[in-house]
Amino acid sequence: MSETNTPAPEAAEGHRYTAAMAADIEARWQDVWDAEGTYEAPNPTGDLAGDPAVVARPKKFIMDMFPYPSGAGLHVGHPLGYIATDVFARHQRMSGHNVLHTLGFDAFGLPAEQYAVQTGTHPRVSTEANIENMKVQLRRLGLGHDKRRSFATIDPEYYKWTQWIFLQIYNSWYDADAKKARPVSELVAAFENGTREVPGGRAWADLTAAERADVLNGFRLAYASDAPVNWCPGLGTVLANEEVTADGRSERGNFPVFKSRLSQWNMRITAYADRLLDDLDALDWPEAIKLQQRNWIGRSEGARVDFALGDEAITVFTTRPDTLFGATYMVLAPEHPLVEKFIPAAWPEGTHDVWTGGHATPAEAVAAYRKQAASKSDVERQAEAKDKTGVFTGEYAVNPVSGAKVPVFIADYVLMGYGTGAIMAVPAHDTRDFEFARAFELPIRCVVEPTDGRGTDTAEWEDAFVSHDAKLVNSAGEGISLDGLGVVEAKAAITDWLTERGIGEGTVNFRLRDWLFSRQRYWGEPFPIVYDQDGVAHSLPESMLPLELPEVEDYSPRTFEPDDATSKPETPLSRNEAWVNVELDLGDGVKSYRRETNTMPNWAGSCWYELRYLDPNNASALVDPEIEQYWMGPREGAPHGGVDLYVGGAEHAVLHLLYARFWSKVLFDLGHVSSAEPFHKLFNQGMIQAYAYTDARGVYVPAAEVEERDGGYFYRGEPVKREHGKMGKSLKNAVTPDEICEEYGADTLRLYEMAMGPLDVSRPWDTRAVVGQYRLLQRLWRNIVDEETGEVTVVDGEPDEATLRALHKAIDGAGADMAGLRFNTAIAKITELNNALTKAGRPLERSVAERLVLLVAPLAPHIAEELWHRLGHTDSVVHQDFPVADPAYVVDETVTCVVQVKGKVKARLEVPPSISEADLEQLAVTDAGVVAALGGAEIRKVIVRAPKLVNIVI
Ligand code: ANZ
């Protein structure tokens, strides 16, 4: 390298706002903010207690859905929501609120575990490295987080409380009369003193410890069940229904999935179905998300009806009890436990060939069919287009209202997990029953009179007649006739009839299922549960928390031959014998126990993290009640309390938000928190999309190297195809925030992301357009700093009227836009103001410059802080008051005044809205058009209604 005399680039650029200048400004202020704790939010009490004057302000608790620290780091799509909440938080802080805004990490989960399986790196090591990396990336964006309040869900001091909450849930039951969770100890007391009957009818004192544990298990809100689960031998784990594809395979890996009975932990979220539904009404959430939650909870009103079968009764759940006369057969789910009880040894006389499936006995037919059904997912079993399959059980039940003998089938379109796992089939009026009846040659009886022109002879029908407001026919029996009634009245009449006879009742059914809470994984929270020699579960006392994850040699669950349906899960934790087998004193002397070796699902940590932000270092409680009440408590407009603004992707519409709501409600019922809802206002940001390009083989090529020419796209000379979609590593189209910060600075990136469009709309990334926001900041800089000398150019004195109008309009509009999360229009208004000031070409008055800086501060905090200090201030711009618009300058400059002569409009005048009556009259009578219209006639009277009307009478 040869020595030259050319100056260093910085010197050459002098005092211009360049990427190098931005980098310097940004790094400098980030350091100052950290050192001074600029974004620390004071709590009303406790360690974080701060300035009482600040605490006395109205509060705003603002949250993002926290990130999973993936090894790939961030691309520009990730921070969209974080920047938005940051701008909002800054604006709220400047508008007189005590603002809490921080960000933690949701750090348990599969990717780190899979990486560990492949490389042997402990998931904690890789996860913590990823967190550090992400923190560096996020810090660069200038997000105003209270860093003292950040944590990761994998911190033992955090998951101690996740385990503690599990124990609260485990030690509670739902009192349906009181409609709330209560401690199990109160239930035990009621069993002991006889105020509540023990299920099974025996006295509590007569039960063994194991029997008592069993009874309580039936009540606990966290309970062990032996339920059929989706067992995937190829992955060595149990899967949630959502993780199983429509053809019964694992979404990840495409392995077969079997229904297998396994003892697993569950959360009795169904106990809260009603409250989860009802409380949605008071939440400020997008309607679409509320609707998804309502559908997921799926409330159905209907009835339970008993069909007698020998001494047994088969209870069905139906939403159409009015169609009972049309029930011509029954179907049980293949797994229904009653089936074993009544299968006869041989097919009854006259059994139809198609009913037997070609099997010699009912037992054989049922066994074969069950096996076939076990290999299918619920989704697949319910698929609309699917051919209906099933077999006859060999038994008949009795239709309680018509007295008809109806054959009982098992078929996979009936699910064990819904209603009672049994249905009365009404083929005339239910599509699936109709198809089944046609396939199995079963009678079809019309009981709802068709209104679409077809007759009641079902032999001629091509499909079921489904209607909710037609009239009943063919529905008269002993002591009851529904004929002529509408569906609604008929439902009520038959439900009364059934209730009177004790063979049915009205009931509400929910689609919502209990939440399967066990995972056969390493990288999750261990359960604070041990089992004694008899296999009875015991909870650990709080003093033994956190129960930390042990070291293991192998992080993967044991996998099996993919089609080995008989295999059982073997968890990573179970292999650490020294950890699993423990001697503990749980209050009755030292005994041997075996630990639970499943871990919690990765939803657990995100079910309550908002609470820990409030009081992150509290060692003796999950959160101090007074602090929780201050930030989260019920208040006007938010009767259930909750975070003031929660921003995240719409993909979390159901599971995360429903689980978090459920945990809130349990903690609320038990008196630990004052808020029964975690998130009062929810906002879903759109996605940043990007073009991706594939070559002739369909393989993604690096988007950054694709050239556009002659209307086509080329990569290394070869044509490639363009598609529009997500941004990501796998699509080779990711742009990182670091690249943009490098090229333009973080303030430009922030502005660009906010300016791209309305926050809730997805938007395509376009690196070439980023420069537009860079230029805005450069013009802003030039309006205040002399690029040659670096001197501040502002002058003293009063701005002119036009400047004041432009300024106050921008303040008024941009302020309201920021409060309403309309950042794109806020930026447009600020740009308009800045351009007007640039165009005027004069030095700005100090009062204008300062307000311009304050206006920009929430969006581009670094440049604003720099300019604020250059304008001579020594305190941070972060805590200044957001400028307030003077209404006098905001109203439109003129209004149109109509001048009438003899009732006819003769002139329109543009006048200031505040014009006095005398001035307006003077203007009107001297207007040339009016003078002409008067034609010299004498004015008898002038009626003035300033500023819009003048009426002249002659
Ligand atoms: C008789 C009937 C007649 C029905 C009719 C519908 C129409 P929702 O609204 O989703 O709650 N059903 C009940 N339990 C079932 C199960 N475990 N698996 C599959 N289907 C089940 O649906 C309730 C209806 O779905 C019930 O009402 C029952 O069929 C069926 F004209 O009973 B219905």
XYZ file of C-alpha atoms in Angstrom, residues 146-367:
222
model
C -35.465 -1.552 30.319
C -32.655 -4.080 30.225
C -32.773 -4.817 33.925
C -36.079 -6.510 33.296
C -34.965 -8.855 30.520
C -34.537 -12.591 31.048
C -34.661 -15.879 29.179
C -37.135 -18.642 29.949
C -34.209 -21.033 30.415
C -32.803 -19.080 33.370
C -33.271 -21.329 36.415
C -34.444 -18.266 38.358
C -37.182 -17.852 35.780
C -38.231 -21.454 35.329
C -38.305 -21.882 39.065
C -41.494 -19.831 38.841
C -42.774 -21.699 35.806
C -42.490 -24.828 37.932
C -44.073 -23.012 40.849
C -47.065 -22.079 38.700
C -47.330 -25.693 37.562
C -47.609 -26.648 41.237
C -50.318 -24.028 41.807
C -52.281 -25.501 38.929
C -51.591 -29.053 40.083
C -52.761 -28.198 43.578
C -56.036 -26.655 42.384
C -59.373 -27.896 41.165
C -62.200 -26.122 39.434
C -65.254 -25.486 41.537
C -67.988 -25.335 38.908
C -70.451 -23.772 41.364
C -68.111 -20.976 42.377
C -66.848 -20.834 38.769
C -63.257 -20.607 39.907
C -60.179 -22.592 40.818
C -59.711 -23.440 44.484
C -56.926 -25.208 46.369
C -57.139 -29.011 46.392
C -56.738 -28.853 50.170
C -60.256 -27.380 50.368
C -61.585 -30.250 48.297
C -59.920 -32.771 50.586
C -61.422 -31.023 53.597
C -64.879 -31.267 52.008
C -64.383 -34.980 51.323
C -63.191 -35.504 54.890
C -66.069 -33.755 56.595
C -68.624 -35.160 54.171
C -69.857 -31.845 52.754
C -68.968 -33.179 49.342
C -69.516 -36.748 48.208
C -66.446 -38.707 47.183
C -66.879 -40.011 43.622
C -67.576 -43.722 43.899
C -69.524 -43.149 47.108
C -67.002 -44.487 49.623
C -65.852 -42.567 52.686
C -62.631 -40.610 52.282
C -61.204 -42.255 55.420
C -61.647 -45.704 53.862
C -59.546 -44.954 50.787
C -55.898 -45.934 50.463
C -53.331 -43.278 49.598
C -53.294 -44.483 46.006
C -57.092 -44.387 45.788
C -57.163 -40.879 47.177
C -54.525 -39.800 44.704
C -56.696 -41.255 41.959
C -59.777 -39.385 43.083
C -57.880 -36.099 43.320
C -56.326 -36.681 39.923
C -59.868 -36.511 38.551
C -60.180 -32.964 39.890
C -56.738 -31.416 39.619
C -56.256 -28.706 36.986
C -52.948 -30.390 36.078
C -53.561 -34.119 35.991
C -52.068 -37.319 34.682
C -54.121 -39.149 32.103
C -53.859 -42.402 30.313
C -55.355 -40.923 27.205
C -54.716 -41.963 23.639
C -51.979 -39.736 22.249
C -50.265 -39.346 18.891
C -47.192 -41.508 19.317
C -44.544 -41.212 16.620
C -41.949 -43.999 17.017
C -39.808 -42.583 14.204
C -39.296 -39.338 16.159
C -39.484 -40.986 19.557
C -42.044 -38.482 20.781
C -45.687 -37.770 21.283
C -47.129 -35.084 19.017
C -49.925 -32.562 19.392
C -52.833 -32.920 16.947
C -51.628 -29.843 15.097
C -48.297 -31.553 14.475
C -49.889 -34.461 12.638
C -50.692 -34.201 8.923
C -54.035 -35.004 7.338
C -52.766 -38.423 6.335
C -51.696 -39.389 9.807
C -47.983 -38.710 9.615
C -45.648 -36.408 11.513
C -45.427 -32.950 9.998
C -41.718 -33.045 10.732
C -40.012 -36.075 9.208
C -43.151 -37.583 7.649
C -43.182 -40.667 9.914
C -46.264 -42.743 10.744
C -48.171 -41.658 13.858
C -50.138 -44.093 16.027
C -52.817 -43.625 18.645
C -51.324 -45.075 21.773
C -52.361 -44.920 25.422
C -49.678 -43.246 27.520
C -49.633 -41.626 30.921
C -49.172 -37.939 30.230
C -49.675 -34.648 32.046
C -52.614 -32.550 30.976
C -53.954 -29.118 31.814
C -57.693 -28.990 32.430
C -58.163 -25.875 30.300
C -61.659 -27.147 29.398
C -62.829 -26.160 32.879
C -62.308 -22.569 31.778
C -64.012 -22.870 28.381
C -66.892 -20.585 29.334
C -64.752 -17.896 30.887
C -62.211 -18.005 28.078
C -65.094 -17.398 25.709
C -66.981 -14.768 27.709
C -63.991 -12.644 28.645
C -62.999 -12.224 25.001
C -65.743 -9.627 24.675
C -63.970 -7.083 26.850
C -60.585 -7.468 25.136
C -59.332 -4.980 22.573
C -58.176 -7.578 20.042
C -58.572 -7.878 16.276
C -61.982 -9.410 15.565
C -60.393 -12.101 13.395
C -58.331 -13.373 16.312
C -61.290 -13.356 18.670
C -63.213 -15.355 16.105
C -60.441 -17.933 15.829
C -60.435 -18.328 19.599
C -64.212 -18.665 19.668
C -64.097 -21.343 16.987
C -61.303 -23.149 18.752
C -63.267 -23.198 22.004
C -66.291 -24.211 19.917
C -69.309 -23.899 22.155
C -72.257 -26.063 21.010
C -75.637 -26.116 22.651
C -77.496 -29.394 22.432
C -78.626 -32.344 24.476
C -77.491 -35.634 25.873
C -79.800 -38.503 25.070
C -79.684 -42.040 26.438
C -80.355 -44.980 24.127
C -80.986 -48.205 26.070
C -78.982 -51.276 25.152
C -79.824 -54.153 27.491
C -78.923 -52.847 30.954
C -76.563 -50.265 29.590
C -77.319 -46.846 28.218
C -75.390 -45.330 25.360
C -75.342 -41.583 25.856
C -75.023 -39.447 22.760
C -74.400 -35.752 22.349
C -76.498 -34.078 19.694
C -77.028 -30.507 18.625
C -80.270 -31.599 16.951
C -82.398 -33.401 19.540
C -85.403 -32.274 17.451
C -84.463 -34.923 14.877
C -84.627 -37.797 17.367
C -87.447 -39.534 15.449
C -85.118 -39.696 12.472
C -82.311 -41.500 14.347
C -82.213 -44.830 12.502
C -78.836 -46.144 13.694
C -76.064 -45.242 16.118
C -72.342 -44.875 15.807
C -69.722 -45.168 18.517
C -66.124 -44.081 18.196
C -63.993 -47.208 17.601
C -62.205 -46.628 20.932
C -65.456 -46.257 22.891
C -65.055 -48.351 26.088
C -68.666 -49.589 26.017
C -68.011 -51.564 22.847
C -66.281 -54.450 24.668
C -69.192 -54.717 27.072
C -71.845 -55.682 24.606
C -70.361 -57.368 21.547
C -72.253 -60.644 21.046
C -70.381 -63.853 20.212
C -71.955 -64.191 16.775
C -73.647 -62.032 14.168
C -77.381 -61.852 14.846
C -79.807 -63.468 12.452
C -80.219 -61.527 9.211
C -77.113 -59.315 9.590
C -76.521 -57.529 6.332
C -73.331 -58.643 4.512
C -72.018 -55.115 4.077
C -72.261 -54.560 7.831
C -69.748 -57.260 8.809
C -66.766 -56.112 6.771
C -66.342 -59.755 5.760
C -65.440 -60.854 9.302
C -66.669 -64.071 10.896
C -67.631 -62.572 14.260
C -68.372 -59.115 15.662
C -65.281 -59.356 17.896
C -63.037 -59.951 14.898
C -64.652 -57.150 12.928
C -64.311 -54.673 15.790
C -60.674 -55.609 16.480
